[in-house]
Amino acid sequence: MCATNWTHQGEFPERSKGADCKSVGSAFEGSNPSLPIKPVFLGALAFLLLGGIMDKTFFDHGLRFSCTRCNMCCRHESGYVFLSDNDIGKLAAFFSISQDEFKKKYTRMVDLGVAKRRTLLEQENFDCIFWSEGGCSVYPVRPLQCKSYPFWNSHLHSQEAWDQVEKECPGVNIGKHHPGDTIKRWIDLRKAEPFTEE
C-alpha cells in the first residue's frame, strides 16, 4: 500500500470479524491477502495519503450508530483483530498471564505485504477466539479496534465509504447520535496506539 507508514490503529484497512466490517477490508482473505481494488478502498487510500481526517469532514454534524447485537463483527468469517501493545497488556492482565504467554496462546502474526501485524486467533468456524456462549468473553478489555467500530478512518473518509458500511452493518445510520468531535476522538485514540509489530 504505497510508502505510507501504516503504523497506527485506524490507518491500516482492517476489519474485525464478519459481515459488518467488510466494506473496506473485504479484500483480505486470510493470512495472504490479495491487493484490494475496490473504489471505496482506493478512496480511503487517497484520503490517508493526503493526511487523514481533514478539518472539515462529512461527519462534522455527527453520525448515527447503535449496535444491534447482530454479532456479525465477531463471528462467521475470517478477519483480523489487530492488537496494540496496550490491548495485549490489558488482555494478558485479564487472564492473569504474562504478555508472552498471551501472545503464544491467543494470537498470531500475519504478513500483509507491507507490514506484519499481530492479530487474535480464530476458532475453527472463524468465530473470534474470545466468542463464547452468545457474547464476547473479554468484553470489558476488548481490543480498541472492537471498541471503536465503526468509527475507523477507512469508513470515514467519505459519505460513500460510510454508506458502504451501512450495507453490511444493521446498526449504521440508526439509533444513537455520535457528535463529530466524539468520532474524531476515536480516530485520535486509535492513532495514539500503534499496532504491535515484531
GROMACS .gro file of C-alpha atoms in nm:
model
  198
    1MET     CA    1   0.000   0.000   0.000
    2CYS     CA    2   0.247   0.258  -0.126
    3ALA     CA    3   0.505   0.406   0.104
    4THR     CA    4   0.259   0.526   0.363
    5ASN     CA    5   0.358   0.448   0.722
    6TRP     CA    6   0.069   0.225   0.827
    7THR     CA    7   0.172   0.209   1.191
    8HIS     CA    8  -0.133   0.322   1.383
    9GLN     CA    9  -0.469   0.175   1.471
   10GLY     CA   10  -0.717   0.303   1.215
   11GLU     CA   11  -0.454   0.373   0.949
   12PHE     CA   12  -0.449   0.022   0.806
   13PRO     CA   13  -0.764  -0.106   0.640
   14GLU     CA   14  -0.878  -0.370   0.881
   15ARG     CA   15  -1.195  -0.546   0.973
   16SER     CA   16  -1.270  -0.712   1.298
   17LYS     CA   17  -1.476  -1.015   1.203
   18GLY     CA   18  -1.762  -1.088   0.971
   19ALA     CA   19  -2.006  -0.901   0.754
   20ASP     CA   20  -2.027  -0.564   0.920
   21CYS     CA   21  -1.657  -0.499   0.875
   22LYS     CA   22  -1.625  -0.591   0.507
   23SER     CA   23  -1.677  -0.251   0.346
   24VAL     CA   24  -1.308  -0.176   0.306
   25GLY     CA   25  -1.131  -0.480   0.443
   26SER     CA   26  -1.310  -0.746   0.242
   27ALA     CA   27  -1.014  -0.781   0.009
   28PHE     CA   28  -0.819  -0.951   0.289
   29GLU     CA   29  -0.863  -1.327   0.261
   30GLY     CA   30  -0.673  -1.485   0.546
   31SER     CA   31  -0.301  -1.456   0.606
   32ASN     CA   32  -0.200  -1.398   0.244
   33PRO     CA   33  -0.434  -1.123   0.124
   34SER     CA   34  -0.465  -1.011  -0.236
   35LEU     CA   35  -0.445  -0.643  -0.320
   36PRO     CA   36  -0.768  -0.455  -0.251
   37ILE     CA   37  -0.902  -0.280  -0.559
   38LYS     CA   38  -1.248  -0.161  -0.460
   39PRO     CA   39  -1.316   0.207  -0.540
   40VAL     CA   40  -1.404   0.271  -0.178
   41PHE     CA   41  -1.066   0.135  -0.070
   42LEU     CA   42  -0.887   0.347  -0.327
   43GLY     CA   43  -1.071   0.650  -0.192
   44ALA     CA   44  -0.959   0.560   0.159
   45LEU     CA   45  -0.601   0.522   0.042
   46ALA     CA   46  -0.604   0.860  -0.131
   47PHE     CA   47  -0.759   1.012   0.179
   48LEU     CA   48  -0.488   0.871   0.406
   49LEU     CA   49  -0.209   0.978   0.170
   50LEU     CA   50  -0.344   1.331   0.194
   51GLY     CA   51  -0.310   1.327   0.569
   52GLY     CA   52  -0.612   1.157   0.718
   53ILE     CA   53  -0.908   1.334   0.869
   54MET     CA   54  -0.927   1.693   0.744
   55ASP     CA   55  -1.050   1.998   0.937
   56LYS     CA   56  -1.382   1.977   0.751
   57THR     CA   57  -1.542   1.635   0.724
   58PHE     CA   58  -1.875   1.497   0.614
   59PHE     CA   59  -1.939   1.379   0.970
   60ASP     CA   60  -1.884   1.718   1.140
   61HIS     CA   61  -2.250   1.714   1.244
   62GLY     CA   62  -2.218   1.358   1.370
   63LEU     CA   63  -2.331   1.012   1.264
   64ARG     CA   64  -2.582   0.764   1.395
   65PHE     CA   65  -2.484   0.420   1.514
   66SER     CA   66  -2.630   0.176   1.765
   67CYS     CA   67  -2.511  -0.182   1.799
   68THR     CA   68  -2.797  -0.421   1.722
   69ARG     CA   69  -2.612  -0.718   1.875
   70CYS     CA   70  -2.618  -0.899   1.541
   71ASN     CA   71  -2.273  -1.035   1.637
   72MET     CA   72  -2.154  -1.044   1.278
   73CYS     CA   73  -1.849  -0.839   1.373
   74CYS     CA   74  -1.730  -1.127   1.593
   75ARG     CA   75  -1.831  -1.436   1.401
   76HIS     CA   76  -1.868  -1.648   1.089
   77GLU     CA   77  -1.594  -1.506   0.864
   78SER     CA   78  -1.220  -1.490   0.877
   79GLY     CA   79  -1.089  -1.145   0.961
   80TYR     CA   80  -0.825  -0.958   1.153
   81VAL     CA   81  -0.842  -0.810   1.500
   82PHE     CA   82  -0.516  -0.616   1.507
   83LEU     CA   83  -0.370  -0.557   1.852
   84SER     CA   84  -0.173  -0.275   2.009
   85ASP     CA   85   0.070  -0.327   2.296
   86ASN     CA   86  -0.193  -0.170   2.521
   87ASP     CA   87  -0.454  -0.425   2.405
   88ILE     CA   88  -0.214  -0.711   2.475
   89GLY     CA   89  -0.131  -0.577   2.820
   90LYS     CA   90  -0.497  -0.545   2.920
   91LEU     CA   91  -0.592  -0.885   2.784
   92ALA     CA   92  -0.295  -1.059   2.949
   93ALA     CA   93  -0.384  -0.896   3.282
   94PHE     CA   94  -0.745  -1.008   3.238
   95PHE     CA   95  -0.625  -1.369   3.218
   96SER     CA   96  -0.356  -1.319   3.484
   97ILE     CA   97  -0.084  -1.441   3.249
   98SER     CA   98   0.230  -1.284   3.102
   99GLN     CA   99   0.210  -1.093   2.777
  100ASP     CA  100   0.435  -1.351   2.611
  101GLU     CA  101   0.205  -1.632   2.724
  102PHE     CA  102  -0.098  -1.442   2.599
  103LYS     CA  103   0.062  -1.392   2.258
  104LYS     CA  104   0.150  -1.761   2.226
  105LYS     CA  105  -0.194  -1.881   2.333
  106TYR     CA  106  -0.430  -1.633   2.168
  107THR     CA  107  -0.256  -1.453   1.880
  108ARG     CA  108  -0.063  -1.497   1.557
  109MET     CA  109   0.139  -1.275   1.326
  110VAL     CA  110   0.009  -1.203   0.976
  111ASP     CA  111   0.214  -1.076   0.684
  112LEU     CA  112   0.015  -0.809   0.500
  113GLY     CA  113   0.280  -0.745   0.238
  114VAL     CA  114   0.381  -0.402   0.363
  115ALA     CA  115   0.390  -0.490   0.732
  116LYS     CA  116   0.346  -0.771   0.981
  117ARG     CA  117   0.078  -0.732   1.245
  118ARG     CA  118  -0.034  -0.931   1.547
  119THR     CA  119  -0.397  -1.042   1.536
  120LEU     CA  120  -0.624  -1.256   1.751
  121LEU     CA  121  -0.666  -1.621   1.663
  122GLU     CA  122  -0.995  -1.760   1.537
  123GLN     CA  123  -1.193  -2.067   1.624
  124GLU     CA  124  -1.232  -2.338   1.360
  125ASN     CA  125  -1.565  -2.189   1.248
  126PHE     CA  126  -1.398  -1.844   1.213
  127ASP     CA  127  -1.559  -1.701   1.526
  128CYS     CA  128  -1.328  -1.482   1.730
  129ILE     CA  129  -1.121  -1.682   1.977
  130PHE     CA  130  -1.300  -1.495   2.257
  131TRP     CA  131  -1.654  -1.552   2.131
  132SER     CA  132  -1.832  -1.774   2.382
  133GLU     CA  133  -2.189  -1.857   2.475
  134GLY     CA  134  -2.352  -1.576   2.283
  135GLY     CA  135  -2.109  -1.296   2.357
  136CYS     CA  136  -1.759  -1.161   2.398
  137SER     CA  137  -1.585  -1.329   2.690
  138VAL     CA  138  -1.337  -1.040   2.723
  139TYR     CA  139  -1.580  -0.755   2.664
  140PRO     CA  140  -1.451  -0.526   2.944
  141VAL     CA  141  -1.100  -0.536   2.792
  142ARG     CA  142  -1.183  -0.597   2.426
  143PRO     CA  143  -0.933  -0.452   2.178
  144LEU     CA  144  -0.959  -0.088   2.077
  145GLN     CA  145  -1.033  -0.197   1.720
  146CYS     CA  146  -1.353  -0.357   1.850
  147LYS     CA  147  -1.444  -0.068   2.082
  148SER     CA  148  -1.405   0.194   1.812
  149TYR     CA  149  -1.605   0.017   1.540
  150PRO     CA  150  -1.745   0.153   1.308
  151PHE     CA  151  -1.554   0.479   1.356
  152TRP     CA  152  -1.242   0.379   1.162
  153ASN     CA  153  -1.054   0.602   0.915
  154SER     CA  154  -1.133   0.358   0.636
  155HIS     CA  155  -1.505   0.415   0.695
  156LEU     CA  156  -1.490   0.789   0.748
  157HIS     CA  157  -1.310   0.938   0.452
  158SER     CA  158  -1.636   0.997   0.263
  159GLN     CA  159  -2.012   0.959   0.277
  160GLU     CA  160  -1.979   0.684   0.017
  161ALA     CA  161  -1.746   0.482   0.240
  162TRP     CA  162  -1.979   0.524   0.538
  163ASP     CA  163  -2.278   0.415   0.333
  164GLN     CA  164  -2.091   0.101   0.230
  165VAL     CA  165  -2.064   0.009   0.599
  166GLU     CA  166  -2.441   0.055   0.633
  167LYS     CA  167  -2.491  -0.220   0.374
  168GLU     CA  168  -2.306  -0.465   0.597
  169CYS     CA  169  -2.390  -0.346   0.949
  170PRO     CA  170  -2.755  -0.302   1.056
  171GLY     CA  171  -2.652  -0.058   1.331
  172VAL     CA  172  -2.509   0.208   1.100
  173ASN     CA  173  -2.726   0.518   1.045
  174ILE     CA  174  -2.975   0.424   1.314
  175GLY     CA  175  -3.012   0.494   1.684
  176LYS     CA  176  -2.767   0.697   1.892
  177HIS     CA  177  -2.622   1.018   1.752
  178HIS     CA  178  -2.243   1.042   1.791
  179PRO     CA  179  -2.117   1.402   1.758
  180GLY     CA  180  -1.836   1.476   1.513
  181ASP     CA  181  -1.598   1.561   1.797
  182THR     CA  182  -1.661   1.222   1.958
  183ILE     CA  183  -1.589   1.045   1.630
  184LYS     CA  184  -1.265   1.241   1.587
  185ARG     CA  185  -1.163   1.143   1.939
  186TRP     CA  186  -1.199   0.774   1.845
  187ILE     CA  187  -0.974   0.836   1.544
  188ASP     CA  188  -0.715   1.017   1.755
  189LEU     CA  189  -0.724   0.745   2.019
  190ARG     CA  190  -0.657   0.477   1.760
  191LYS     CA  191  -0.371   0.677   1.610
  192ALA     CA  192  -0.218   0.706   1.957
  193GLU     CA  193  -0.197   0.326   1.995
  194PRO     CA  194   0.043   0.177   1.741
  195PHE     CA  195  -0.006  -0.176   1.619
  196THR     CA  196   0.222  -0.441   1.761
  197GLU     CA  197   0.500  -0.520   1.513
  198GLU     CA  198   0.754  -0.798   1.559
   0.00000   0.00000   0.00000
